[in-house]
CSV table of C-alpha atoms (C1' of nucleotides) and ligand atoms in Angstrom, one decimal:
chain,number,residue,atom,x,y,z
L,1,UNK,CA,28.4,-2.8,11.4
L,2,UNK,CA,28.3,-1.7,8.0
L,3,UNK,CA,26.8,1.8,9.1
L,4,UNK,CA,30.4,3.3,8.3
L,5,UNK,CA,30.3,1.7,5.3
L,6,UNK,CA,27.7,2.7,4.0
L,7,UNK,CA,28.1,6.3,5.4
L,8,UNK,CA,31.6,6.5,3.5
L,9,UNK,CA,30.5,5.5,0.6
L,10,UNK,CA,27.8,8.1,0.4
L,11,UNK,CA,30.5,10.7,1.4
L,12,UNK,CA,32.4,9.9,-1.4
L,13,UNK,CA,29.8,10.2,-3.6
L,14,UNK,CA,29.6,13.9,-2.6
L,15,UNK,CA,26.1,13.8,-0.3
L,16,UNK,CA,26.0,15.6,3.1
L,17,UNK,CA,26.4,14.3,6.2
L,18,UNK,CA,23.0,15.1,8.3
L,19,UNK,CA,22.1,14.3,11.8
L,20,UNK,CA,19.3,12.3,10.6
L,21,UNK,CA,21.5,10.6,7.7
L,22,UNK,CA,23.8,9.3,9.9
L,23,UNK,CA,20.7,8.2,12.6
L,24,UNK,CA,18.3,6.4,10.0
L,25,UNK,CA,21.6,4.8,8.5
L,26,UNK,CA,22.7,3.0,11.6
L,27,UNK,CA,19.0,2.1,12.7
L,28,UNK,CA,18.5,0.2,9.7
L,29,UNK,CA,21.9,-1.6,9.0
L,30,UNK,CA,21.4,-2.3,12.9
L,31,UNK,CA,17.9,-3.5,12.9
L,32,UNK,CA,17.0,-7.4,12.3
L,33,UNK,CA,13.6,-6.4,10.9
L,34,UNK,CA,12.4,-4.0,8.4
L,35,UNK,CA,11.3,-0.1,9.7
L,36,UNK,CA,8.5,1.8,8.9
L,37,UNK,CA,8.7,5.6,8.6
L,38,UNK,CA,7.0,5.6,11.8
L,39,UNK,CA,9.1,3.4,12.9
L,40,UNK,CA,12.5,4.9,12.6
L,41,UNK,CA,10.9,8.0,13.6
L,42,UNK,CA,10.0,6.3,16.6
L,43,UNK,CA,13.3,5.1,16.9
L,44,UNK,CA,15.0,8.4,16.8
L,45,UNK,CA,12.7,9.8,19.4
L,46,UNK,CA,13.9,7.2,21.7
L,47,UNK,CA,17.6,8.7,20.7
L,48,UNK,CA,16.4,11.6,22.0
L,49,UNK,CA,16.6,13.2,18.7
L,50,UNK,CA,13.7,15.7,17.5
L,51,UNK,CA,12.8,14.9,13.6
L,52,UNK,CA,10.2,15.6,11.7
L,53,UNK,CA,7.8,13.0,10.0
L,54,UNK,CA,8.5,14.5,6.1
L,55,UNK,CA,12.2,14.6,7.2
L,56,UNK,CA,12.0,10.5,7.7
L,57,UNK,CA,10.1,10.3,4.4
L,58,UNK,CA,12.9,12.1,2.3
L,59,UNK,CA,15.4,10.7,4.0
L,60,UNK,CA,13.8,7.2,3.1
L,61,UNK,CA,13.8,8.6,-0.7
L,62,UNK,CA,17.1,9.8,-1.1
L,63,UNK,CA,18.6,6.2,0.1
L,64,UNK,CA,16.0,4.5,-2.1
L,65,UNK,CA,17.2,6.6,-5.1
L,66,UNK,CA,21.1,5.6,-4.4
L,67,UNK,CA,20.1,2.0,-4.2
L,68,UNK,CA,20.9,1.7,-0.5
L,69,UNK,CA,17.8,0.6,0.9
L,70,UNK,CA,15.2,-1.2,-0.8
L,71,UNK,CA,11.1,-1.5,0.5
L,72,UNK,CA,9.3,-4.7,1.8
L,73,UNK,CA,5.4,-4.8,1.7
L,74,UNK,CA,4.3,-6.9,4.0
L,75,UNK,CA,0.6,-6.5,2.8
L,76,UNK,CA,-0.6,-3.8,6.0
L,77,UNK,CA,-0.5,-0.5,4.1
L,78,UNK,CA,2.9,0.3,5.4
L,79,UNK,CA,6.0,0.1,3.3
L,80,UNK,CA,8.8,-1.3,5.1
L,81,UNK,CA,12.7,-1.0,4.7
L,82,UNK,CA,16.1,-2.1,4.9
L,83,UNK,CA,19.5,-1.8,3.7
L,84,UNK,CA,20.0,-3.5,0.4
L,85,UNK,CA,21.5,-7.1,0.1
L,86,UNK,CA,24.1,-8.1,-2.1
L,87,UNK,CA,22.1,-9.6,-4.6
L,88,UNK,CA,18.3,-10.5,-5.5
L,89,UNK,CA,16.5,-12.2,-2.9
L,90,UNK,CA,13.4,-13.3,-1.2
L,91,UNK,CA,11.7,-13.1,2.2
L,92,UNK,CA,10.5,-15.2,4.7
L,93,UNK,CA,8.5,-12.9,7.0
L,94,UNK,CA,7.4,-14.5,10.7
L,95,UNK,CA,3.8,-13.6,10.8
L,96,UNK,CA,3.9,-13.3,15.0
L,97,UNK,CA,7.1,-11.3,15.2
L,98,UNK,CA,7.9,-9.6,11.8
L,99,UNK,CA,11.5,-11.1,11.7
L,100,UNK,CA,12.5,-11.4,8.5
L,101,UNK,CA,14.7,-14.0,6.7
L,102,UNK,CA,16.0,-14.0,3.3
L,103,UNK,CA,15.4,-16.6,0.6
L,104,UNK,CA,17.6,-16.9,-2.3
L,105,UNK,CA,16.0,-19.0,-5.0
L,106,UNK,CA,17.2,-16.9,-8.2
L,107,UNK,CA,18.4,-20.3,-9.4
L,108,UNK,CA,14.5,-21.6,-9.4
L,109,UNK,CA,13.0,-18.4,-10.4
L,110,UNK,CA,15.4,-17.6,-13.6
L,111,UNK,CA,13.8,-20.8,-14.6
L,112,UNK,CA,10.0,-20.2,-14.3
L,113,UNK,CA,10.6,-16.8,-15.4
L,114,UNK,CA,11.7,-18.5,-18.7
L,115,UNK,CA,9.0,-21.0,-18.8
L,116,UNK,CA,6.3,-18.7,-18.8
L,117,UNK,CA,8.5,-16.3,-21.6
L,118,UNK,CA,8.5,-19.7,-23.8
L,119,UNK,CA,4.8,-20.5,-22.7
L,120,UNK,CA,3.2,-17.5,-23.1
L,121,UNK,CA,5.6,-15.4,-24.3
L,122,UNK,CA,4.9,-12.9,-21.8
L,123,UNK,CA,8.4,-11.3,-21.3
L,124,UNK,CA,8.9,-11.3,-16.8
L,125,UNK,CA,11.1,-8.3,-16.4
L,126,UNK,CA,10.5,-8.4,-12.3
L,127,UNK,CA,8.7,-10.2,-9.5
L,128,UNK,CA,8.3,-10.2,-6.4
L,129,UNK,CA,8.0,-13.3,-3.5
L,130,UNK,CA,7.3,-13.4,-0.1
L,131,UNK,CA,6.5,-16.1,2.2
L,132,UNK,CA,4.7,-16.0,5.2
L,133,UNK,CA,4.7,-17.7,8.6
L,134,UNK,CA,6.2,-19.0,11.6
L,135,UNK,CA,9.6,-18.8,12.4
L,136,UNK,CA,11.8,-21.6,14.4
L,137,UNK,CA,11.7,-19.5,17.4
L,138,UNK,CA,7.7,-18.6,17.3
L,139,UNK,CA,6.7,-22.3,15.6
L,140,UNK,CA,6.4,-24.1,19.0
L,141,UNK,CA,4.0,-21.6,20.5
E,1,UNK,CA,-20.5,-15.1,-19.0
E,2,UNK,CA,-19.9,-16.7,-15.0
E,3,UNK,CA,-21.8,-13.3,-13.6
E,4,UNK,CA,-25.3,-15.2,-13.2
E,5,UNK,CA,-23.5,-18.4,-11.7
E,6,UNK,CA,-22.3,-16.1,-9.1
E,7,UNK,CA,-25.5,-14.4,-8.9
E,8,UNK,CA,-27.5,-17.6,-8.8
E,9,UNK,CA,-25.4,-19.0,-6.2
E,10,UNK,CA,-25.3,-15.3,-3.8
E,11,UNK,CA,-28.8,-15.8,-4.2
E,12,UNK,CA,-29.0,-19.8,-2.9
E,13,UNK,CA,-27.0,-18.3,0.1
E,14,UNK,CA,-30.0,-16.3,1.1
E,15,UNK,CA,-28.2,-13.0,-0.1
E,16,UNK,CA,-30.3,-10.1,-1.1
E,17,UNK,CA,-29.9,-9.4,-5.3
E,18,UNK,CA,-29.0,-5.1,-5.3
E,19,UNK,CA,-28.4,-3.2,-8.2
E,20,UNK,CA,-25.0,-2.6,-6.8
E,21,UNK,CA,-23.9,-6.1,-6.2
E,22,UNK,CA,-25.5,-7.1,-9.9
E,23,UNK,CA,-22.9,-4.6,-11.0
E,24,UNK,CA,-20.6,-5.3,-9.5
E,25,UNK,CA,-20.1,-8.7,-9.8
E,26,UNK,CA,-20.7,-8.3,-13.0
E,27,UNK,CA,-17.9,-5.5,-13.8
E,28,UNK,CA,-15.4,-8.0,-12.0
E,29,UNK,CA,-16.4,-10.9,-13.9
E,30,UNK,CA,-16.3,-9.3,-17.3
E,31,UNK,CA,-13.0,-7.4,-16.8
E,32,UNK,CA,-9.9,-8.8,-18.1
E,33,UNK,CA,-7.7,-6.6,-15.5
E,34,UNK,CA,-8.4,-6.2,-11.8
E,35,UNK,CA,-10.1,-3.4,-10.5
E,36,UNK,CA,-9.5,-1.4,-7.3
E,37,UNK,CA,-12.7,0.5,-6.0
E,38,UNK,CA,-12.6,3.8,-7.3
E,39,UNK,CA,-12.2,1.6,-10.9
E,40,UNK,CA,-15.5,-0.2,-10.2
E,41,UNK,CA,-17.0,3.3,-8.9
E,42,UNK,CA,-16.1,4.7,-11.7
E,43,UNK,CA,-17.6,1.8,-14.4
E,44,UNK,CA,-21.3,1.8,-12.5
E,45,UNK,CA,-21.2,5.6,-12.8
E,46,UNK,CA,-20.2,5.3,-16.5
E,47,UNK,CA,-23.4,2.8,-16.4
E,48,UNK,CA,-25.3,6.0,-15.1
E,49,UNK,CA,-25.3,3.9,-11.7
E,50,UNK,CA,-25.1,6.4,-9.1
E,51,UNK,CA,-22.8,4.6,-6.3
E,52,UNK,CA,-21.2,5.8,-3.1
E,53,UNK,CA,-17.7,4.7,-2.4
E,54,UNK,CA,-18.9,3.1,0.9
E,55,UNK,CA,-21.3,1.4,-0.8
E,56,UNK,CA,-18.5,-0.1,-3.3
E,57,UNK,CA,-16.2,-0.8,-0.7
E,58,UNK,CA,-18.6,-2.9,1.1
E,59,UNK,CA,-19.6,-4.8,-2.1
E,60,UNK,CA,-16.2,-5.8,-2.4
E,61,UNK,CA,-15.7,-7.1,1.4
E,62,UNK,CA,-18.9,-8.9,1.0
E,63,UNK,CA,-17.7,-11.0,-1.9
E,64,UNK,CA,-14.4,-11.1,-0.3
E,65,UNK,CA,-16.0,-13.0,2.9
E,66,UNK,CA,-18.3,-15.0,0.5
E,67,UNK,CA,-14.7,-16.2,-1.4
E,68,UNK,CA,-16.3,-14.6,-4.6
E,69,UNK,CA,-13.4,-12.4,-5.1
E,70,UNK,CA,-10.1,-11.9,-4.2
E,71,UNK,CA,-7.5,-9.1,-3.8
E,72,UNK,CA,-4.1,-8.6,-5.8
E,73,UNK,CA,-1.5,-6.3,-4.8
E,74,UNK,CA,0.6,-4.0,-7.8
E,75,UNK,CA,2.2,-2.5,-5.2
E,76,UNK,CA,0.9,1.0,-6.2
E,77,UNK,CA,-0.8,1.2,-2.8
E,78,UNK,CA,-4.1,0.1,-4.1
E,79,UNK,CA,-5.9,-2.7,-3.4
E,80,UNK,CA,-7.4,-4.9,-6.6
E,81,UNK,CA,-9.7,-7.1,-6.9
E,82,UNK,CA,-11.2,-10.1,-9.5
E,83,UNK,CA,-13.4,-12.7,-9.5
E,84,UNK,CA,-11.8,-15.8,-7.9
E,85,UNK,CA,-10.1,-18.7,-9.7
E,86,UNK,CA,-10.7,-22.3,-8.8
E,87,UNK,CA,-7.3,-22.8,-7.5
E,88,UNK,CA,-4.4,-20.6,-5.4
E,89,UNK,CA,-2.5,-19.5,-8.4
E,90,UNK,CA,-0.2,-16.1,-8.9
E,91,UNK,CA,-0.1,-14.0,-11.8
E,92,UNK,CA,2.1,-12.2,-14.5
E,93,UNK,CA,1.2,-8.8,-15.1
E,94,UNK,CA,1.4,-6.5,-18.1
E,95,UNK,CA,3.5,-3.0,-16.9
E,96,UNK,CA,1.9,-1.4,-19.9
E,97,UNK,CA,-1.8,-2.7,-20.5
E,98,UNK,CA,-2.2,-4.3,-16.5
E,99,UNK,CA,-3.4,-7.4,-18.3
E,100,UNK,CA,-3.0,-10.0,-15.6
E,101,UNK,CA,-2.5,-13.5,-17.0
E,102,UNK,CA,-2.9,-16.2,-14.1
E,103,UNK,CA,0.0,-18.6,-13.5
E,104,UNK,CA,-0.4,-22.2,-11.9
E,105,UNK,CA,2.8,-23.6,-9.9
E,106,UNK,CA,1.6,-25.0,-7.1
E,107,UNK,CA,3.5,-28.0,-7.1
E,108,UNK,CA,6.8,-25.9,-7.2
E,109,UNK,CA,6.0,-23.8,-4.4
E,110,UNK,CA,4.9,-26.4,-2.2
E,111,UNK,CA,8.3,-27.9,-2.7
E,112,UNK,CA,10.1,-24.8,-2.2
E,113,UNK,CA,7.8,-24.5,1.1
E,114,UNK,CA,9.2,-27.7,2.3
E,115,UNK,CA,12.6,-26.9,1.7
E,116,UNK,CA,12.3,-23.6,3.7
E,117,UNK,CA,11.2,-25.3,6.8
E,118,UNK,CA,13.8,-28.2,6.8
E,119,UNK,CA,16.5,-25.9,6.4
E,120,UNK,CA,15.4,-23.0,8.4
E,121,UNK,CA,12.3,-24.5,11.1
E,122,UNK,CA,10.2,-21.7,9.1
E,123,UNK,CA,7.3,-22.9,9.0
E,124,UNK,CA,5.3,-21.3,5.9
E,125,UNK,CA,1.5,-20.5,5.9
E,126,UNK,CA,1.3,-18.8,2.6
E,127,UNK,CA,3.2,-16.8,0.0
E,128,UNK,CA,2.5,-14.4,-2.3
E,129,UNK,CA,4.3,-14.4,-5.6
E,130,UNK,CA,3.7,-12.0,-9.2
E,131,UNK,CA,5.7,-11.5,-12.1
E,132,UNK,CA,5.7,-8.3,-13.9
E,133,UNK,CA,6.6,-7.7,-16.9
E,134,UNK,CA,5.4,-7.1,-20.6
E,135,UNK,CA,2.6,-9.4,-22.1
E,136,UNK,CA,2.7,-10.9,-25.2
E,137,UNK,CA,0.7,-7.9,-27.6
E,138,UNK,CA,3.0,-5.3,-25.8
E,139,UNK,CA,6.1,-7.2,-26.5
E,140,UNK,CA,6.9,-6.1,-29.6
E,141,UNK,CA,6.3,-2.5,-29.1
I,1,DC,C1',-49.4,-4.5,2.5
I,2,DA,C1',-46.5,-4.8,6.7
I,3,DC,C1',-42.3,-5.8,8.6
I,4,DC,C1',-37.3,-6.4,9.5
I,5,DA,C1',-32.7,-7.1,8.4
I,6,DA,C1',-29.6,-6.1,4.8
I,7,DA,C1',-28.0,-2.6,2.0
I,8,DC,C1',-27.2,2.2,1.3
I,9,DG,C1',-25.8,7.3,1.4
I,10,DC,C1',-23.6,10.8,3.6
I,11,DA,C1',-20.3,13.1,6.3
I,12,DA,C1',-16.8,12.8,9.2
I,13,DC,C1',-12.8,10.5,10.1
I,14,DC,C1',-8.2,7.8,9.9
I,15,DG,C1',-3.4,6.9,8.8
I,16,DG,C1',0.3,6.7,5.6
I,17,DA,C1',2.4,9.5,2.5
I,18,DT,C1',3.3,14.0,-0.3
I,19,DT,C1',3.8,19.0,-1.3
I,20,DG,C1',4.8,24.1,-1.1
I,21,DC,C1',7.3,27.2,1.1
I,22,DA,C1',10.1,29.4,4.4
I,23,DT,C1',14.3,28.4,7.3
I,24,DT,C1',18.5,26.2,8.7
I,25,DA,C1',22.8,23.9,8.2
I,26,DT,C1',26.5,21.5,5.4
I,27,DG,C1',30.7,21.7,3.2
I,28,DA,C1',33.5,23.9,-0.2
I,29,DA,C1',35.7,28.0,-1.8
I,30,DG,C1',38.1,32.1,-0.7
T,1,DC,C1',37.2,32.2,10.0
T,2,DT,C1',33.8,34.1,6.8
T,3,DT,C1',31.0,33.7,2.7
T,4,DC,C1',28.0,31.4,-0.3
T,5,DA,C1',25.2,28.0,-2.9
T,6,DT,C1',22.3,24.5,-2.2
T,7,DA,C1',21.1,20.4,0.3
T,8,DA,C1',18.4,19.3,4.1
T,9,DT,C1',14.9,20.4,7.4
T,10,DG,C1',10.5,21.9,9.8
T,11,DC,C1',5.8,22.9,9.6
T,12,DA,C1',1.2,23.1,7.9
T,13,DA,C1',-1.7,21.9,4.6
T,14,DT,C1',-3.1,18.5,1.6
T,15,DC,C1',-3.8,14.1,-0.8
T,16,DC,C1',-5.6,9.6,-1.1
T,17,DG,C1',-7.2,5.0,-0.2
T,18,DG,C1',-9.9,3.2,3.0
T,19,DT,C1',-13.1,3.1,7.3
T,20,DT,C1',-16.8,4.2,10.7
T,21,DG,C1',-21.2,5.9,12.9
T,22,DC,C1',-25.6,6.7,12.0
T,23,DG,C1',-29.9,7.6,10.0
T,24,DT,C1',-32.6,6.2,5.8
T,25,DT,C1',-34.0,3.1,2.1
T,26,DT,C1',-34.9,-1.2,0.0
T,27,DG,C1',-35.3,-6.3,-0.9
T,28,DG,C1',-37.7,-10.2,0.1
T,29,DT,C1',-40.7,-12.9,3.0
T,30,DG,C1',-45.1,-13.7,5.3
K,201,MN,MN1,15.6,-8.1,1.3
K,202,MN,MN1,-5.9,-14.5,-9.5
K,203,ZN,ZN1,8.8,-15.2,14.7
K,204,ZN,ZN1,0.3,-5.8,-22.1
DNA sequence: CACCAAACGCAACCGGATTGCATTATGAAG
DNA sequence: CTTCATAATGCAATCCGGTTGCGTTTGGTG
């Protein structure tokens, strides 16, 4: 689990410790899918613990602003997230049960992004790529 | 000017001609950036076209069914929307103007496709892909 | 002109997200 | 252990993009 980790490292950096730090830490280093807000507020609930909605959505923002999770859209209106990878990447989202895989092609995209500076000489400072469909456990259904 | 192509052909389907989806069409076909709904609301009103947003937003689903237009995502929580290419195609957009340039690489994504579902049994049904970044008049600014 | 479905306006509503403000709790200092 | 500053929290109101139900208007055909 790299809930500790995480946790440790935000110690260090001087931030509190909260109930609800600790809570929406571990459920989304510990979840195999992006969360909504709802959805870790839904999750917490479940852990019998009482928090409010705008609680969730700060919460959300302060890990955003130290670059420890990062958000998803998956094109519904609702801003998904989970912790932050290593390094850039891509995601191959399973239309049927929201599992999410990730897709590292920086290799490939370093070199379109140059193509189109050279073509065009539009200047890419950022993009974003998402794939969507099946996964190997929903494909033969 | 492709507004009275698309006009001519609504009006082949057997679609009524409106003042609203005259405008309309014709704001999204003469616009060099894509517009979200309170954008178009906004032009017709400037045209001293009074408009309900209802109105608007159903003007936009009925050219998104007819495959007249189709939607973009900044990821600003609003949807855009522009007259539709001939082809799938993704798109580089200006941070500073929103000038959207269109990009074609098909053949690169259907190979990047294929190599997601050998290696991982994900089977992909579509993508979405956008590069952002500064175009080429804002470049040297 | 008469007629009917498509288009429209309006008001209420929805859900995700944000804000202002008063209250509570963390963690460091004494 | 107590004090204290400030980060974090709860709550209600609000925002905002978008939708819905319903009664009215309008385009186009006969
Ligand atoms: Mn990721
Ligand atoms: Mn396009
Ligand atoms: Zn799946
Ligand atoms: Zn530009």
């Amino acid at each position: 689990m790299k809930t500790d980790a995480i946790l440790s490292n935000l110690k260090e950096g001087g931030y509190r410790m909260t109930r609800v730090r600790r809570a929406v830490v571990a459920a989304l280093s510990g979840s195999a899918v992006p969360l909504s807000a709802l959805d870790l507020k839904t999750l917490l609930s479940e852990a019998a613990m009482r928090v409010n909605k705008t609680t969730v959505y700060r919460e959300i923002a302060f890990l955003m602003d130290r670059g420890v999770i990062h958000e998803i859209q998956f094109g519904d209106g609702k801003m998904r997230y989970r912790v932050c990878p290593e390094a850039h990447h891509h995601h191959a989202i399973c239309v049927r049960c929201s599992r999410v895989e990730e897709i590292t092609m920086e290799n490939d995209m370093k070199k379109h992004e140059r193509a189109i500076a050279r073509r065009r000489g539009f200047k890419v400072l950022s993009h974003t790529l998402e794939f969507f469909g099946l996964c190997n456990s929903c494909n033969g259904k």
